[in-house]
Amino acid sequence: MVVIENKVVSRDLFTVKFICDLNKCKGACCWEGDFGAPVKSEEIQIIESILPIIFSYLSEESVHKIRREGVAPFSGLFGDNVTPLHEDGACAFLIRDKLGVAQCAFEKAFEDKKTTFRKPISCHLYPMRIHVNNETGFEALNYDRWDICSAACTLGEKYQMPVFRFLKEAIVRKYGQEFYDQMEVIYRDHLASD
């Protein structure tokens, strides 16, 4: 572990190699699992304001699910608001391209320049997960190991891409350029040879 700006950062973010390989996994992180992606309260407000745009990308089933449960129902297990899931585990905001690869309706609308909201930060930061200690307020930044990402690890190894570099845009979005630059210094000076 290393500490940057009062955040405890797992060494895995520097040592594990990772590049999403959608050709192999088809975006399985968007339909696997038991819980939706965490959504911050300020993100809920944004999502609600752009919902008519997002609905235009979604199936009738997804629109109905979101209207029934809300854009981010509360999950008592984790104490977070999370994206709603269909019974099969797929995120209600998931769409698929012609090849069956999962896409995010938020990101598709962003790419089409219909919104300025890319997607929930927890999704953008994946496979990094942020855990907040409610007593101290400290944040722990961890790499989430999941077997569905094995192809991403293989591709990351091939190109020697550490997780934090793969996530540069998302890390800068969440914590700022200076925070990311400190990660680069730590990696170069202490961890690049691990």
XYZ file of N, CA and C in Angstrom:
582
model
N 0.828 -1.186 0.000
C 0.000 0.000 0.000
C 0.877 1.256 0.000
N 0.384 2.266 -0.689
C 1.028 3.576 -0.655
C -0.053 4.598 -0.311
N 0.362 5.750 0.213
C -0.591 6.793 0.579
C -0.361 7.994 -0.318
N -1.436 8.449 -0.942
C -1.405 9.650 -1.777
C -2.574 10.522 -1.344
N -2.275 11.730 -0.897
C -3.320 12.683 -0.490
C -4.341 12.038 0.441
N -3.856 11.367 1.472
C -4.700 10.719 2.477
C -5.560 9.583 1.915
N -5.167 9.050 0.783
C -5.855 7.903 0.224
C -4.888 6.723 0.215
N -5.356 5.592 0.678
C -4.539 4.386 0.716
C -4.726 3.666 -0.616
N -3.637 3.534 -1.358
C -3.687 2.998 -2.713
C -3.004 1.638 -2.747
N -3.721 0.641 -3.182
C -3.186 -0.713 -3.270
C -2.052 -0.780 -4.296
N -1.011 -1.527 -3.953
C 0.091 -1.749 -4.897
C -0.384 -2.472 -6.157
N -1.475 -3.218 -6.035
C -2.007 -3.930 -7.203
C -2.321 -2.981 -8.359
N -2.723 -1.760 -8.047
C -3.042 -0.803 -9.113
C -1.811 -0.457 -9.940
N -0.625 -0.669 -9.358
C 0.635 -0.396 -10.049
C 1.245 -1.662 -10.657
N 1.013 -2.805 -10.015
C 1.724 -4.016 -10.425
C 0.911 -4.930 -11.345
N -0.416 -4.944 -11.184
C -1.256 -5.770 -12.058
C -1.368 -5.072 -13.412
N -1.261 -5.845 -14.461
C -1.383 -5.309 -15.825
C -2.803 -5.561 -16.324
N -3.364 -4.572 -17.052
C -4.787 -4.641 -17.375
C -5.140 -3.749 -18.558
N -5.815 -4.305 -19.544
C -6.450 -3.549 -20.630
C -7.735 -4.292 -20.964
N -8.878 -3.636 -20.833
C -10.145 -4.300 -21.170
C -10.060 -4.896 -22.568
N -10.508 -6.133 -22.688
C -10.503 -6.830 -23.969
C -11.941 -7.220 -24.303
N -12.701 -6.239 -24.798
C -14.123 -6.446 -25.057
C -14.388 -7.527 -26.091
N -13.426 -7.766 -26.973
C -13.602 -8.842 -27.952
C -13.690 -10.203 -27.279
N -13.058 -10.319 -26.119
C -13.060 -11.597 -25.397
C -14.178 -11.670 -24.356
N -14.300 -10.634 -23.518
C -15.254 -10.718 -22.399
C -16.642 -10.214 -22.766
N -16.748 -9.446 -23.852
C -18.028 -8.889 -24.311
C -18.666 -7.939 -23.296
N -17.840 -7.407 -22.363
C -18.369 -6.467 -21.364
C -19.106 -7.161 -20.236
N -18.630 -8.338 -19.866
C -19.324 -9.158 -18.861
C -19.493 -8.461 -17.518
N -18.633 -7.508 -17.180
C -18.775 -6.815 -15.890
C -20.078 -6.027 -15.818
N -20.715 -5.784 -16.958
C -21.992 -5.065 -16.992
C -23.199 -5.988 -16.844
N -22.974 -7.301 -16.914
C -24.110 -8.199 -16.725
C -23.845 -9.312 -15.717
N -22.639 -9.421 -15.218
C -22.324 -10.428 -14.201
C -22.396 -9.788 -12.816
N -22.579 -10.598 -11.820
C -22.554 -10.101 -10.451
C -23.940 -10.005 -9.845
N -23.951 -9.717 -8.556
C -25.201 -9.691 -7.801
C -25.694 -8.296 -7.469
N -24.844 -7.278 -7.701
C -25.188 -5.930 -7.286
C -24.848 -4.948 -8.393
N -25.625 -3.896 -8.487
C -25.359 -2.863 -9.477
C -24.146 -2.037 -9.097
N -23.769 -1.146 -9.996
C -22.619 -0.263 -9.764
C -23.016 0.854 -8.808
N -22.131 1.188 -7.857
C -22.427 2.303 -6.948
C -22.614 3.618 -7.715
N -23.602 4.395 -7.261
C -23.908 5.681 -7.880
C -23.976 6.735 -6.779
N -23.232 7.821 -6.948
C -23.193 8.907 -5.962
C -24.457 9.755 -6.058
N -24.810 10.427 -4.966
C -26.041 11.225 -4.942
C -26.037 12.314 -6.005
N -24.880 12.948 -6.232
C -24.822 13.990 -7.264
C -24.986 13.396 -8.665
N -24.582 12.138 -8.826
C -24.773 11.467 -10.107
C -26.244 11.122 -10.333
N -26.948 10.780 -9.265
C -28.373 10.473 -9.380
C -29.108 11.676 -9.954
N -28.787 12.853 -9.466
C -29.438 14.080 -9.962
C -29.156 14.279 -11.446
N -27.910 14.053 -11.846
C -27.551 14.202 -13.261
C -28.309 13.180 -14.107
N -28.295 11.931 -13.654
C -28.969 10.864 -14.409
C -30.455 11.174 -14.565
N -31.077 11.612 -13.483
C -32.505 11.935 -13.568
C -32.769 13.058 -14.566
N -31.840 14.009 -14.662
C -32.039 15.141 -15.577
C -31.873 14.746 -17.046
N -31.124 13.667 -17.317
C -30.892 13.245 -18.710
C -31.657 11.965 -19.059
N -32.508 11.538 -18.171
C -33.197 10.263 -18.354
C -33.953 10.147 -19.683
N -34.656 11.183 -20.157
C -35.328 11.022 -21.461
C -34.348 10.677 -22.586
N -33.147 11.238 -22.548
C -32.130 10.921 -23.560
C -31.686 9.468 -23.405
N -31.412 9.068 -22.175
C -30.938 7.709 -21.909
C -32.008 6.687 -22.289
N -33.258 6.991 -21.990
C -34.349 6.067 -22.326
C -34.395 5.789 -23.826
N -33.995 6.754 -24.641
C -34.051 6.550 -26.089
C -33.084 5.458 -26.559
N -32.125 5.085 -25.738
C -31.159 4.034 -26.070
C -31.571 2.666 -25.536
N -32.511 2.638 -24.618
C -32.802 1.423 -23.868
C -34.020 0.670 -24.387
N -34.061 -0.612 -24.052
C -35.222 -1.434 -24.372
C -36.394 -1.022 -23.487
N -37.574 -1.401 -23.919
C -38.778 -1.124 -23.134
C -38.687 -1.778 -21.762
N -38.110 -2.980 -21.723
C -37.942 -3.696 -20.449
C -37.059 -2.906 -19.486
N -35.964 -2.343 -19.997
C -35.061 -1.560 -19.147
C -35.726 -0.273 -18.674
N -36.425 0.388 -19.571
C -37.131 1.622 -19.194
C -38.129 1.325 -18.083
N -38.882 0.251 -18.233
C -39.864 -0.140 -17.209
C -39.173 -0.430 -15.879
N -38.058 -1.144 -15.931
C -37.308 -1.488 -14.709
C -36.847 -0.223 -13.984
N -36.311 0.722 -14.721
C -35.799 1.963 -14.123
C -36.949 2.809 -13.585
N -38.042 2.870 -14.317
C -39.201 3.631 -13.824
C -39.748 3.014 -12.543
N -39.713 1.705 -12.449
C -40.241 1.005 -11.280
C -39.310 1.129 -10.065
N -37.995 0.977 -10.284
C -37.056 0.932 -9.157
C -36.305 2.245 -8.925
N -36.301 3.125 -9.923
C -35.516 4.356 -9.826
C -34.177 4.176 -10.504
N -33.452 5.272 -10.697
C -32.180 5.212 -11.417
C -31.071 4.576 -10.589
N -31.209 4.603 -9.266
C -30.171 4.030 -8.399
C -30.777 3.691 -7.037
N -31.483 2.562 -6.955
C -32.077 2.181 -5.673
C -31.009 1.927 -4.608
N -31.406 2.080 -3.357
C -30.481 1.883 -2.241
C -30.267 0.399 -1.988
N -28.998 0.018 -1.784
C -28.654 -1.360 -1.448
C -28.190 -1.391 -0.001
N -28.979 -2.000 0.858
C -28.627 -2.067 2.271
C -27.359 -2.850 2.545
N -27.035 -3.795 1.670
C -25.857 -4.626 1.882
C -24.580 -3.797 1.871
N -24.471 -2.871 0.915
C -23.261 -2.060 0.812
C -23.452 -0.635 1.307
N -24.685 -0.264 1.595
C -24.945 1.093 2.051
C -24.776 2.118 0.945
N -24.994 1.708 -0.295
C -24.847 2.583 -1.456
C -26.106 2.538 -2.301
N -26.276 3.585 -3.073
C -27.238 3.522 -4.160
C -26.523 2.860 -5.321
N -27.233 1.986 -6.026
C -26.611 1.219 -7.105
C -27.533 1.188 -8.316
N -26.943 0.949 -9.488
C -27.759 0.825 -10.689
C -28.681 -0.386 -10.554
N -29.901 -0.277 -11.062
C -30.813 -1.428 -10.987
C -30.369 -2.529 -11.935
N -30.639 -3.760 -11.533
C -30.288 -4.925 -12.340
C -31.536 -5.684 -12.755
N -31.475 -6.258 -13.932
C -32.510 -7.191 -14.359
C -32.326 -8.500 -13.594
N -33.303 -9.368 -13.670
C -33.258 -10.643 -12.949
C -32.051 -11.486 -13.351
N -31.558 -11.334 -14.584
C -30.397 -12.110 -15.033
C -29.067 -11.478 -14.622
N -29.122 -10.358 -13.886
C -27.907 -9.704 -13.408
C -27.410 -8.571 -14.280
N -28.019 -8.364 -15.437
C -27.578 -7.295 -16.344
C -28.011 -5.932 -15.820
N -27.122 -4.970 -15.935
C -27.437 -3.596 -15.559
C -28.583 -3.098 -16.443
N -29.508 -2.370 -15.859
C -30.646 -1.848 -16.617
C -30.219 -0.804 -17.640
N -29.023 -0.252 -17.499
C -28.520 0.751 -18.442
C -27.641 0.135 -19.532
N -27.607 -1.182 -19.591
C -26.798 -1.891 -20.576
C -27.536 -1.988 -21.909
N -26.801 -1.770 -22.972
C -27.286 -2.053 -24.320
C -26.223 -2.918 -24.980
N -26.554 -3.570 -26.071
C -25.585 -4.424 -26.759
C -25.471 -4.004 -28.212
N -24.241 -4.107 -28.722
C -24.054 -3.808 -30.140
C -24.416 -5.036 -30.973
N -24.222 -4.953 -32.283
C -24.619 -6.038 -33.184
C -23.850 -7.329 -32.930
N -22.667 -7.220 -32.307
C -21.859 -8.408 -32.017
C -22.117 -8.956 -30.618
N -23.072 -8.341 -29.908
C -23.394 -8.801 -28.566
C -22.507 -8.235 -27.481
N -21.673 -7.255 -27.824
C -20.791 -6.636 -26.826
C -21.594 -5.615 -26.028
N -21.460 -5.680 -24.712
C -22.170 -4.753 -23.838
C -21.657 -3.332 -24.030
N -22.589 -2.416 -24.062
C -22.269 -0.997 -24.081
C -23.113 -0.339 -23.009
N -22.645 0.789 -22.530
C -23.356 1.561 -21.520
C -24.184 2.628 -22.229
N -25.460 2.717 -21.899
C -26.313 3.734 -22.515
C -25.799 5.135 -22.209
N -25.262 5.334 -21.004
C -24.699 6.649 -20.666
C -23.528 6.985 -21.587
N -22.630 6.010 -21.743
C -21.444 6.261 -22.555
C -21.801 6.438 -24.031
N -22.772 5.693 -24.498
C -23.199 5.837 -25.889
C -23.779 7.235 -26.124
N -24.599 7.714 -25.215
C -25.156 9.065 -25.337
C -24.042 10.117 -25.261
N -23.050 9.872 -24.414
C -21.895 10.769 -24.288
C -21.115 10.792 -25.607
N -20.840 9.624 -26.165
C -20.102 9.542 -27.436
C -20.876 10.188 -28.579
N -22.201 10.107 -28.515
C -23.049 10.733 -29.531
C -23.237 12.227 -29.286
N -22.560 12.750 -28.240
C -22.609 14.169 -27.871
C -24.022 14.638 -27.509
N -24.794 13.729 -26.928
C -26.135 14.088 -26.476
C -26.161 14.479 -25.004
N -25.098 14.096 -24.274
C -24.950 14.497 -22.868
C -23.470 14.765 -22.595
N -23.205 15.376 -21.448
C -21.819 15.576 -21.010
C -21.462 14.619 -19.865
N -22.402 13.750 -19.484
C -22.181 12.770 -18.420
C -21.734 11.464 -19.050
N -20.505 11.060 -18.759
C -19.963 9.860 -19.404
C -20.588 8.578 -18.882
N -20.561 8.407 -17.577
C -21.162 7.265 -16.888
C -20.830 7.417 -15.415
N -21.460 6.640 -14.516
C -21.108 6.733 -13.099
C -19.604 6.518 -12.912
N -19.025 7.278 -12.020
C -17.569 7.212 -11.822
C -17.134 5.817 -11.385
N -17.977 5.097 -10.652
C -17.588 3.742 -10.229
C -17.416 2.822 -11.432
N -18.211 3.033 -12.470
C -18.076 2.242 -13.697
C -16.827 2.662 -14.469
N -16.595 3.975 -14.538
C -15.440 4.495 -15.268
C -14.138 4.025 -14.628
N -14.134 3.906 -13.310
C -12.927 3.506 -12.578
C -12.705 1.988 -12.534
N -13.677 1.207 -12.967
C -13.525 -0.238 -12.845
C -12.364 -0.741 -13.700
N -11.467 -1.594 -13.169
C -11.574 -2.498 -12.035
C -11.062 -1.948 -10.702
N -10.935 -0.644 -10.585
C -10.580 -0.063 -9.293
C -11.860 0.185 -8.515
N -11.850 -0.175 -7.256
C -12.979 0.071 -6.373
C -12.516 0.946 -5.218
N -13.370 1.870 -4.825
C -13.074 2.779 -3.721
C -13.893 2.341 -2.513
N -13.207 2.146 -1.410
C -13.872 1.801 -0.152
C -13.590 2.929 0.833
N -14.654 3.483 1.416
C -14.518 4.603 2.346
C -14.752 4.099 3.755
N -13.819 4.417 4.658
C -13.986 4.109 6.072
C -14.890 5.180 6.660
N -16.083 4.792 7.077
C -17.059 5.770 7.557
C -16.619 6.485 8.825
N -15.760 5.854 9.627
C -15.295 6.477 10.870
C -14.216 7.519 10.611
N -13.285 7.207 9.729
C -12.153 8.106 9.495
C -12.312 8.950 8.233
N -13.146 8.487 7.311
C -13.293 9.184 6.032
C -12.200 8.831 5.034
N -11.225 8.017 5.466
C -10.151 7.619 4.554
C -10.705 6.757 3.431
N -10.115 6.932 2.270
C -10.497 6.134 1.120
C -9.398 5.127 0.823
N -9.816 3.910 0.511
C -8.888 2.871 0.073
C -9.202 2.567 -1.381
N -8.184 2.649 -2.225
C -8.328 2.383 -3.655
C -7.743 1.007 -3.929
N -8.605 0.079 -4.336
C -8.203 -1.312 -4.507
C -8.493 -1.814 -5.911
N -7.722 -2.798 -6.310
C -7.975 -3.514 -7.568
C -8.951 -4.643 -7.272
N -10.023 -4.724 -8.041
C -11.035 -5.763 -7.859
C -10.710 -6.945 -8.756
N -10.220 -8.020 -8.159
C -9.883 -9.230 -8.921
C -11.162 -9.999 -9.224
N -11.349 -10.301 -10.507
C -12.548 -11.025 -10.927
C -12.169 -11.868 -12.126
N -12.512 -13.126 -12.104
C -12.072 -14.035 -13.165
C -12.597 -13.645 -14.541
N -13.694 -12.912 -14.601
C -14.196 -12.509 -15.923
C -13.260 -11.520 -16.612
N -12.306 -10.968 -15.849
C -11.343 -10.011 -16.408
C -10.006 -10.666 -16.757
N -9.959 -11.984 -16.815
C -8.686 -12.658 -17.098
C -8.128 -12.260 -18.469
N -8.998 -12.077 -19.461
C -8.528 -11.657 -20.787
C -7.922 -10.253 -20.731
N -8.473 -9.395 -19.875
C -7.929 -8.038 -19.712
C -6.532 -8.089 -19.097
N -6.334 -9.006 -18.171
C -5.008 -9.157 -17.560
C -4.006 -9.693 -18.576
N -4.440 -10.626 -19.402
C -3.561 -11.168 -20.448
C -3.154 -10.078 -21.424
N -4.122 -9.274 -21.870
C -3.822 -8.192 -22.805
C -2.954 -7.123 -22.138
N -3.229 -6.827 -20.875
C -2.411 -5.870 -20.135
C -0.973 -6.322 -20.002
N -0.778 -7.624 -19.763
C 0.578 -8.184 -19.692
C 1.288 -8.034 -21.029
N 0.566 -8.298 -22.099
C 1.162 -8.206 -23.430
C 1.721 -6.810 -23.693
N 0.979 -5.789 -23.263
C 1.401 -4.404 -23.522
C 2.007 -3.713 -22.300
N 2.174 -4.482 -21.203
C 2.768 -3.966 -19.970
C 2.079 -2.684 -19.499
N 0.751 -2.754 -19.421
C -0.070 -1.614 -19.015
C -0.566 -1.815 -17.587
N -0.006 -1.088 -16.602
C -0.514 -1.214 -15.235
C -1.945 -0.669 -15.135
N -2.696 -1.186 -14.199
C -4.096 -0.798 -14.029
C -4.243 0.712 -13.959
N -3.418 1.385 -13.143
C -3.600 2.826 -12.959
C -3.440 3.591 -14.266
N -2.558 3.149 -15.144
C -2.403 3.835 -16.436
C -3.599 3.564 -17.342
N -4.107 2.359 -17.310
C -5.312 2.048 -18.076
C -6.466 2.947 -17.635
N -6.493 3.280 -16.358
C -7.571 4.084 -15.781
C -7.259 5.574 -15.696
N -6.230 6.035 -16.394
C -5.789 7.428 -16.256
C -6.936 8.431 -16.381
N -7.715 8.339 -17.434
C -8.785 9.312 -17.652
C -9.779 9.316 -16.488
N -10.146 8.141 -16.017
C -11.100 8.044 -14.910
C -10.502 8.557 -13.606
N -9.229 8.239 -13.354
C -8.567 8.721 -12.131
C -8.472 10.237 -12.144
N -8.118 10.806 -13.277
C -8.047 12.277 -13.383
C -9.438 12.871 -13.188
N -10.446 12.251 -13.748
C -11.826 12.730 -13.561
C -12.208 12.739 -12.090
N -11.826 11.701 -11.348
C -12.214 11.568 -9.939
C -11.342 12.403 -9.006
N -10.031 12.341 -9.194
C -9.112 12.926 -8.219
C -8.267 14.081 -8.746
N -8.233 14.299 -10.040
C -7.457 15.397 -10.611
C -6.118 14.939 -11.168
N -5.562 15.786 -12.028
C -4.293 15.478 -12.704
C -3.138 15.345 -11.716
N -3.099 16.181 -10.695
C -1.983 16.132 -9.740
C -1.933 14.790 -9.010
N -3.088 14.272 -8.639
C -3.146 12.966 -7.979
C -2.592 11.896 -8.911
N -3.042 11.912 -10.153
C -2.553 10.928 -11.115
C -1.043 11.064 -11.303
N -0.556 12.298 -11.414
C 0.890 12.523 -11.585
C 1.684 11.935 -10.427
N 1.138 12.008 -9.215
C 1.807 11.406 -8.066
C 1.865 9.884 -8.202
N 0.831 9.301 -8.783
C 0.853 7.854 -9.029
C 1.975 7.499 -9.995
N 2.150 8.310 -11.020
C 3.233 8.073 -11.987
C 4.598 8.137 -11.306
N 4.784 9.113 -10.426
C 6.071 9.254 -9.727
C 6.330 8.037 -8.850
N 5.320 7.613 -8.108
C 5.475 6.436 -7.245
C 5.797 5.204 -8.083
N 5.097 5.042 -9.176
C 5.344 3.894 -10.045
C 6.768 3.919 -10.589
N 7.176 5.056 -11.125
C 8.508 5.164 -11.727
C 9.605 4.963 -10.694
N 9.457 5.578 -9.534
C 10.527 5.572 -8.530
C 10.571 4.328 -7.645
N 9.445 3.639 -7.518
C 9.407 2.557 -6.529
C 8.847 1.231 -7.021
N 7.953 1.256 -7.999
C 7.198 0.048 -8.278
C 7.344 -0.504 -9.687
N 7.945 0.236 -10.592
C 7.997 -0.179 -12.006
C 8.702 -1.519 -12.183
N 9.617 -1.845 -11.307
C 10.363 -3.094 -11.451
C 9.697 -4.282 -10.775
N 8.572 -4.079 -10.070
C 7.896 -5.183 -9.375
C 7.322 -6.194 -10.350
